[in-house]
Amino acid sequence: GEVTHTLGRGVSPLDVSPTLALCWRPSAAGKGRTVLVDATCAGWIRHWHVPSQRCIHTIRQQSNEVYCLDYAADGACFASAGKDANVRVYEEATKSESVVLRGGADCTLREGHVTPIFGLRFHDTEPHTLVTGGWDRVVHVWDLRSGALSASFSGPFVTGDCVDLHAHDVLAGSHTRTDQVRIYDRRRPGSEPTLRLELSTHDGTVERTTMLYACRFSREGARSMIGMGGVDAVGDGRVFVYDRERARFVATRTIEGQSVYSVDFAPPPAPAAADHGSMRLAFSAGSKVGSHVDTIDLGAEALRGKDESTANLVDPAMGTEADVI
């Protein structure tokens, strides 16, 4: 595809810093998907009107670096988090700070995060519920109505966009060599995971364990798939797609010499669409010499389980791969 809009060319050189989070304002906010919000390591949160390429609002978090950002599904509020371990929630209509979920050195893990937060996601149907994760190896589920924790789970070392929520399921991806993917039941705070996945393949006599930077649920109603991306022990990027209903991996990809830092599923096609029942996962990979964005298309036949022989070929435990099913 072609670049259609470039945002930020007129920004002062003093304010130039890496953007670590991007999020479209949901169409539920009333004006369609024309506003894109970014967050930077200099503490800026900026609303961009994409068609005109204008910055229409800025928020500055002094002395903070913002690493993650997300909107509630209804578009009424958005939240950010980063270096200072606080979660800040803003009203979309006024852009004013409405809730601060406290963290940092003065907190305990029972109260909030004590190290930087790298993952933040709102629940897909509950605008008052969000999940966060970071370097302190704890995943927190927050209730904005009370401004307090509703559940916490120990273990995942979250270093990127590696948390998600659906129904009672809390998804967490970990930048570790074991238990890289876990799903918890938020109704049982502190409990053991209901699902654990190990991301390890064998290349001859070499074991290639993947540590995650990103993982997401798919977007259809059942959230039946998990997309994952990271880097393996020899420095190659890896992408995995796991089918929760069939309990098997249905696609993998290797990107030599680059790490995979983000993944996202496309919204499901309309029921009348020709590709209804299929899915598409986008991922970004990069290194010091460049980066790119690519996609994996998961065909409807494979997702319905009619191509079992092909699905068996992409189980990472077997050490084999398929780019597209």
Short mmCIF file of C-alpha atoms in Angstrom, two decimals:
data_model
loop_
_atom_site.label_atom_id
_atom_site.label_comp_id
_atom_site.label_asym_id
_atom_site.label_seq_id
_atom_site.Cartn_x
_atom_site.Cartn_y
_atom_site.Cartn_z
CA GLY A 1 0.00 0.00 0.00
CA GLU A 2 0.91 3.66 -0.26
CA VAL A 3 1.41 6.24 2.49
CA THR A 4 -1.70 8.43 2.41
CA HIS A 5 -1.05 10.81 5.31
CA THR A 6 2.03 11.90 7.28
CA LEU A 7 1.42 13.37 10.71
CA GLY A 8 3.80 15.50 12.76
CA ARG A 9 6.02 17.15 10.16
CA GLY A 10 5.49 20.55 11.79
CA VAL A 11 6.36 19.43 15.32
CA SER A 12 9.13 21.42 17.02
CA PRO A 13 12.51 19.62 17.04
CA LEU A 14 12.53 20.03 20.83
CA ASP A 15 9.42 17.83 21.04
CA VAL A 16 10.54 15.08 18.66
CA SER A 17 10.60 11.72 20.44
CA PRO A 18 9.64 8.14 19.59
CA THR A 19 5.93 7.32 19.38
CA LEU A 20 5.28 4.06 21.23
CA ALA A 21 1.47 3.95 21.11
CA LEU A 22 -1.18 4.60 18.46
CA CYS A 23 -4.94 4.25 18.76
CA TRP A 24 -7.88 5.20 16.56
CA ARG A 25 -10.76 6.93 18.31
CA PRO A 26 -13.71 4.51 18.11
CA SER A 27 -16.52 5.44 15.77
CA ALA A 28 -18.81 5.19 18.81
CA ALA A 29 -17.42 8.57 19.84
CA GLY A 30 -19.70 10.08 17.19
CA LYS A 31 -17.45 11.33 14.41
CA GLY A 32 -16.12 8.21 12.74
CA ARG A 33 -12.56 6.91 12.56
CA THR A 34 -10.92 10.14 11.44
CA VAL A 35 -9.04 10.88 14.67
CA LEU A 36 -5.81 9.06 15.53
CA VAL A 37 -4.16 9.46 18.94
CA ASP A 38 -0.46 8.91 19.56
CA ALA A 39 1.66 8.90 22.71
CA THR A 40 5.38 9.64 22.94
CA CYS A 41 8.40 9.14 25.15
CA ALA A 42 8.38 12.89 25.87
CA GLY A 43 5.00 12.57 27.61
CA TRP A 44 2.88 13.96 24.77
CA ILE A 45 -0.57 12.59 23.91
CA ARG A 46 -1.74 14.10 20.63
CA HIS A 47 -5.06 13.90 18.79
CA TRP A 48 -4.64 14.09 15.02
CA HIS A 49 -7.37 14.79 12.47
CA VAL A 50 -6.07 12.47 9.79
CA PRO A 51 -7.82 13.88 6.67
CA SER A 52 -6.42 17.37 7.32
CA GLN A 53 -3.18 16.12 8.98
CA ARG A 54 -3.71 18.64 11.80
CA CYS A 55 -2.98 18.14 15.47
CA ILE A 56 -6.26 19.15 17.12
CA HIS A 57 -5.39 18.61 20.78
CA THR A 58 -2.34 17.91 22.97
CA ILE A 59 -1.86 16.70 26.52
CA ARG A 60 1.56 16.84 28.20
CA GLN A 61 2.45 14.55 31.08
CA GLN A 62 5.42 16.38 32.53
CA SER A 63 8.42 14.23 33.51
CA ASN A 64 6.75 11.08 32.21
CA GLU A 65 7.19 8.80 29.21
CA VAL A 66 3.98 7.33 27.77
CA TYR A 67 4.33 3.75 26.54
CA CYS A 68 0.74 2.57 26.00
CA LEU A 69 -2.69 3.97 25.19
CA ASP A 70 -6.19 2.65 24.55
CA TYR A 71 -9.80 3.80 24.15
CA ALA A 72 -12.84 2.33 25.86
CA ALA A 73 -15.08 0.59 23.35
CA ASP A 74 -17.75 3.30 23.56
CA GLY A 75 -15.17 6.03 22.88
CA ALA A 76 -16.17 8.01 25.98
CA CYS A 77 -12.72 7.85 27.56
CA PHE A 78 -9.14 6.80 26.91
CA ALA A 79 -6.31 5.76 29.20
CA SER A 80 -2.52 5.94 29.12
CA ALA A 81 0.36 4.54 31.15
CA GLY A 82 4.13 4.46 31.07
CA LYS A 83 7.32 5.13 32.98
CA ASP A 84 5.86 6.50 36.24
CA ALA A 85 3.59 3.41 36.70
CA ASN A 86 0.40 5.49 36.99
CA VAL A 87 -2.65 4.82 34.82
CA ARG A 88 -4.37 8.05 33.76
CA VAL A 89 -7.92 8.05 32.40
CA TYR A 90 -9.22 11.01 30.37
CA GLU A 91 -12.72 12.02 29.31
CA GLU A 92 -12.81 12.16 25.53
CA ALA A 93 -15.28 15.05 25.35
CA THR A 94 -13.23 17.43 27.50
CA LYS A 95 -9.77 15.78 27.33
CA SER A 96 -9.62 16.26 31.10
CA GLU A 97 -8.06 13.78 33.51
CA SER A 98 -10.85 11.97 35.35
CA VAL A 99 -9.15 9.11 37.19
CA VAL A 100 -5.57 8.32 38.21
CA LEU A 101 -4.86 4.73 39.20
CA ARG A 102 -1.83 5.20 41.39
CA GLY A 103 1.43 3.31 41.05
CA GLY A 104 5.13 3.87 41.56
CA ALA A 105 7.68 3.52 44.33
CA ASP A 106 5.21 4.52 47.06
CA CYS A 107 2.79 1.69 46.18
CA THR A 108 2.75 -2.02 46.85
CA LEU A 109 1.85 -4.61 44.22
CA ARG A 110 -1.52 -4.99 45.96
CA GLU A 111 -2.26 -1.33 45.20
CA GLY A 112 -0.80 -0.85 41.71
CA HIS A 113 2.29 -1.21 39.57
CA VAL A 114 5.70 -0.41 40.98
CA THR A 115 7.64 -0.38 37.67
CA PRO A 116 6.91 1.00 34.18
CA ILE A 117 3.72 -0.16 32.45
CA PHE A 118 4.01 -1.33 28.84
CA GLY A 119 0.63 -2.96 28.22
CA LEU A 120 -2.86 -1.47 28.63
CA ARG A 121 -6.18 -2.61 27.17
CA PHE A 122 -9.84 -1.84 27.84
CA HIS A 123 -12.39 -4.63 28.02
CA ASP A 124 -14.14 -5.09 24.68
CA THR A 125 -17.66 -4.60 26.12
CA GLU A 126 -17.15 -3.10 29.60
CA PRO A 127 -15.90 0.50 29.34
CA HIS A 128 -15.22 0.62 33.09
CA THR A 129 -12.75 -2.31 33.02
CA LEU A 130 -9.13 -2.31 31.84
CA VAL A 131 -6.02 -4.45 32.25
CA THR A 132 -2.38 -3.39 32.62
CA GLY A 133 0.98 -5.15 32.76
CA GLY A 134 4.65 -4.23 33.04
CA TRP A 135 8.07 -5.07 34.34
CA ASP A 136 6.94 -5.91 37.88
CA ARG A 137 5.59 -9.30 36.69
CA VAL A 138 2.03 -8.56 37.79
CA VAL A 139 -1.06 -8.13 35.60
CA HIS A 140 -3.72 -5.90 37.16
CA VAL A 141 -7.42 -5.65 36.27
CA TRP A 142 -8.96 -2.31 37.25
CA ASP A 143 -12.54 -1.16 37.85
CA LEU A 144 -12.84 2.52 36.99
CA ARG A 145 -16.10 2.86 38.93
CA SER A 146 -14.23 2.33 42.20
CA GLY A 147 -10.80 3.39 40.98
CA ALA A 148 -9.34 0.23 42.47
CA LEU A 149 -8.06 -3.19 41.53
CA SER A 150 -10.59 -5.95 40.93
CA ALA A 151 -8.05 -8.74 40.26
CA SER A 152 -4.29 -9.31 40.05
CA PHE A 153 -2.19 -12.17 38.66
CA SER A 154 1.51 -12.80 39.18
CA GLY A 155 4.00 -14.03 36.62
CA PRO A 156 3.92 -12.35 33.16
CA PHE A 157 6.86 -10.06 32.35
CA VAL A 158 5.12 -7.58 30.03
CA THR A 159 7.43 -5.51 27.82
CA GLY A 160 5.02 -4.43 25.07
CA ASP A 161 1.44 -4.60 23.78
CA CYS A 162 0.87 -7.94 25.49
CA VAL A 163 -2.41 -7.77 27.45
CA ASP A 164 -6.04 -8.17 26.37
CA LEU A 165 -9.50 -8.75 27.86
CA HIS A 166 -12.59 -10.59 26.70
CA ALA A 167 -15.53 -11.78 28.82
CA HIS A 168 -13.79 -13.18 31.94
CA ASP A 169 -10.54 -14.00 30.14
CA VAL A 170 -7.37 -12.01 30.85
CA LEU A 171 -4.69 -12.59 28.21
CA ALA A 172 -1.05 -11.85 29.07
CA GLY A 173 2.08 -12.37 26.98
CA SER A 174 5.48 -12.60 28.63
CA HIS A 175 9.00 -11.77 27.44
CA THR A 176 10.33 -14.94 29.04
CA ARG A 177 11.61 -18.34 27.94
CA THR A 178 8.73 -20.30 29.50
CA ASP A 179 4.98 -19.77 29.93
CA GLN A 180 5.02 -17.03 27.31
CA VAL A 181 1.21 -16.96 26.97
CA ARG A 182 -1.25 -17.22 29.83
CA ILE A 183 -5.00 -16.74 30.18
CA TYR A 184 -6.48 -16.07 33.61
CA ASP A 185 -10.08 -15.98 34.86
CA ARG A 186 -10.62 -12.52 36.34
CA ARG A 187 -13.37 -13.89 38.60
CA ARG A 188 -10.63 -15.77 40.49
CA PRO A 189 -7.99 -13.22 41.52
CA GLY A 190 -4.57 -14.71 42.11
CA SER A 191 -5.50 -18.07 40.59
CA GLU A 192 -3.41 -20.21 38.27
CA PRO A 193 -3.85 -19.71 34.50
CA THR A 194 -6.63 -21.55 32.71
CA LEU A 195 -4.35 -21.78 29.65
CA ARG A 196 -0.56 -21.81 29.27
CA LEU A 197 1.33 -21.86 25.98
CA GLU A 198 5.02 -22.55 25.44
CA LEU A 199 6.48 -21.02 22.27
CA SER A 200 9.41 -23.24 21.46
CA THR A 201 10.51 -24.85 18.18
CA HIS A 202 13.46 -27.05 17.23
CA ASP A 203 15.73 -26.23 14.29
CA GLY A 204 17.83 -29.36 14.01
CA THR A 205 19.54 -29.61 17.40
CA VAL A 206 18.90 -25.94 18.30
CA GLU A 207 15.89 -25.04 20.42
CA ARG A 208 14.40 -21.69 19.39
CA THR A 209 12.36 -20.23 22.23
CA THR A 210 10.30 -17.12 21.43
CA MET A 211 9.94 -14.26 23.92
CA LEU A 212 6.92 -12.05 23.29
CA TYR A 213 6.52 -8.35 22.61
CA ALA A 214 2.86 -8.53 21.51
CA CYS A 215 -0.28 -10.66 21.71
CA ARG A 216 -3.96 -10.05 20.99
CA PHE A 217 -7.29 -11.81 20.84
CA SER A 218 -9.01 -11.94 17.46
CA ARG A 219 -11.93 -9.56 16.89
CA GLU A 220 -14.86 -11.89 16.16
CA GLY A 221 -17.46 -12.52 18.87
CA ALA A 222 -15.87 -15.64 20.35
CA ARG A 223 -12.32 -14.20 20.33
CA SER A 224 -11.27 -17.72 19.33
CA MET A 225 -7.76 -16.88 18.10
CA ILE A 226 -4.64 -15.52 19.78
CA GLY A 227 -2.06 -13.70 17.67
CA MET A 228 1.47 -13.49 19.09
CA GLY A 229 4.76 -11.91 18.04
CA GLY A 230 8.27 -11.63 19.44
CA VAL A 231 11.87 -12.67 18.93
CA ASP A 232 13.54 -16.06 19.28
CA ALA A 233 16.85 -17.07 20.81
CA VAL A 234 18.82 -16.57 17.57
CA GLY A 235 17.41 -13.10 16.88
CA ASP A 236 14.70 -13.92 14.35
CA GLY A 237 11.16 -12.60 14.61
CA ARG A 238 8.37 -15.10 15.12
CA VAL A 239 4.60 -14.85 14.65
CA PHE A 240 2.13 -17.46 15.92
CA VAL A 241 -1.64 -17.83 15.62
CA TYR A 242 -3.33 -20.18 18.08
CA ASP A 243 -6.89 -21.51 17.77
CA ARG A 244 -8.39 -21.71 21.26
CA GLU A 245 -11.39 -23.78 20.18
CA ARG A 246 -9.30 -26.50 18.50
CA ALA A 247 -6.36 -26.14 20.92
CA ARG A 248 -3.75 -25.96 18.18
CA PHE A 249 -1.50 -23.53 16.34
CA VAL A 250 -2.85 -22.73 12.89
CA ALA A 251 -0.11 -20.48 11.49
CA THR A 252 3.48 -19.45 12.15
CA ARG A 253 5.98 -17.23 10.37
CA THR A 254 9.68 -16.50 10.77
CA ILE A 255 11.20 -13.10 9.90
CA GLU A 256 14.97 -13.45 9.72
CA GLY A 257 17.06 -10.84 11.52
CA GLN A 258 14.13 -8.77 12.81
CA SER A 259 11.92 -8.73 15.91
CA VAL A 260 8.12 -8.62 15.83
CA TYR A 261 6.89 -5.77 18.04
CA SER A 262 3.15 -5.58 17.37
CA VAL A 263 0.24 -7.68 16.10
CA ASP A 264 -3.43 -6.96 15.50
CA PHE A 265 -6.37 -8.77 13.93
CA ALA A 266 -8.54 -7.02 11.38
CA PRO A 267 -12.23 -6.58 12.30
CA PRO A 268 -14.29 -9.51 11.00
CA PRO A 269 -15.82 -9.14 7.51
CA ALA A 270 -19.53 -8.42 7.19
CA PRO A 271 -21.72 -11.56 6.97
CA ALA A 272 -22.45 -10.88 3.29
CA ALA A 273 -18.79 -10.46 2.35
CA ALA A 274 -17.12 -12.97 0.05
CA ASP A 275 -14.44 -13.75 2.66
CA HIS A 276 -16.86 -14.09 5.57
CA GLY A 277 -15.38 -16.50 8.10
CA SER A 278 -11.77 -15.69 7.28
CA MET A 279 -9.34 -13.68 9.42
CA ARG A 280 -6.33 -11.47 8.82
CA LEU A 281 -3.51 -10.79 11.28
CA ALA A 282 -1.19 -7.82 10.71
CA PHE A 283 2.23 -7.62 12.31
CA SER A 284 5.17 -5.23 12.31
CA ALA A 285 8.80 -6.34 12.36
CA GLY A 286 11.96 -4.29 12.55
CA SER A 287 15.66 -3.99 13.31
CA LYS A 288 18.37 -1.32 13.10
CA VAL A 289 18.42 -1.63 9.30
CA GLY A 290 14.70 -1.24 8.63
CA SER A 291 11.16 -2.33 9.36
CA HIS A 292 8.02 -3.48 7.59
CA VAL A 293 4.38 -4.42 8.13
CA ASP A 294 2.97 -7.68 6.77
CA THR A 295 -0.18 -9.79 7.09
CA ILE A 296 -1.18 -13.43 7.48
CA ASP A 297 -4.51 -14.47 5.95
CA LEU A 298 -6.29 -17.33 7.64
CA GLY A 299 -8.73 -18.90 5.20
CA ALA A 300 -12.24 -19.91 6.19
CA GLU A 301 -11.62 -23.58 5.36
CA ALA A 302 -8.70 -23.84 7.79
CA LEU A 303 -10.57 -21.96 10.50
CA ARG A 304 -13.50 -24.37 10.24
CA GLY A 305 -11.11 -27.27 10.71
CA LYS A 306 -11.67 -28.85 7.29
CA ASP A 307 -7.96 -28.86 6.46
CA GLU A 308 -6.67 -30.82 9.44
CA SER A 309 -3.55 -32.07 7.64
CA THR A 310 -2.40 -28.51 6.93
CA ALA A 311 -3.18 -27.38 10.48
CA ASN A 312 -1.02 -30.15 11.90
CA LEU A 313 1.97 -28.84 9.95
CA VAL A 314 2.10 -25.61 11.92
CA ASP A 315 2.24 -26.93 15.46
CA PRO A 316 5.44 -25.32 16.84
CA ALA A 317 6.09 -28.46 18.85
CA MET A 318 6.71 -30.19 15.50
CA GLY A 319 9.22 -27.56 14.40
CA THR A 320 7.51 -26.87 11.09
CA GLU A 321 6.03 -23.75 9.60
CA ALA A 322 3.46 -22.42 7.12
CA ASP A 323 3.15 -18.77 6.15
CA VAL A 324 -0.49 -18.92 5.12
CA ILE A 325 -3.21 -21.45 5.70
#
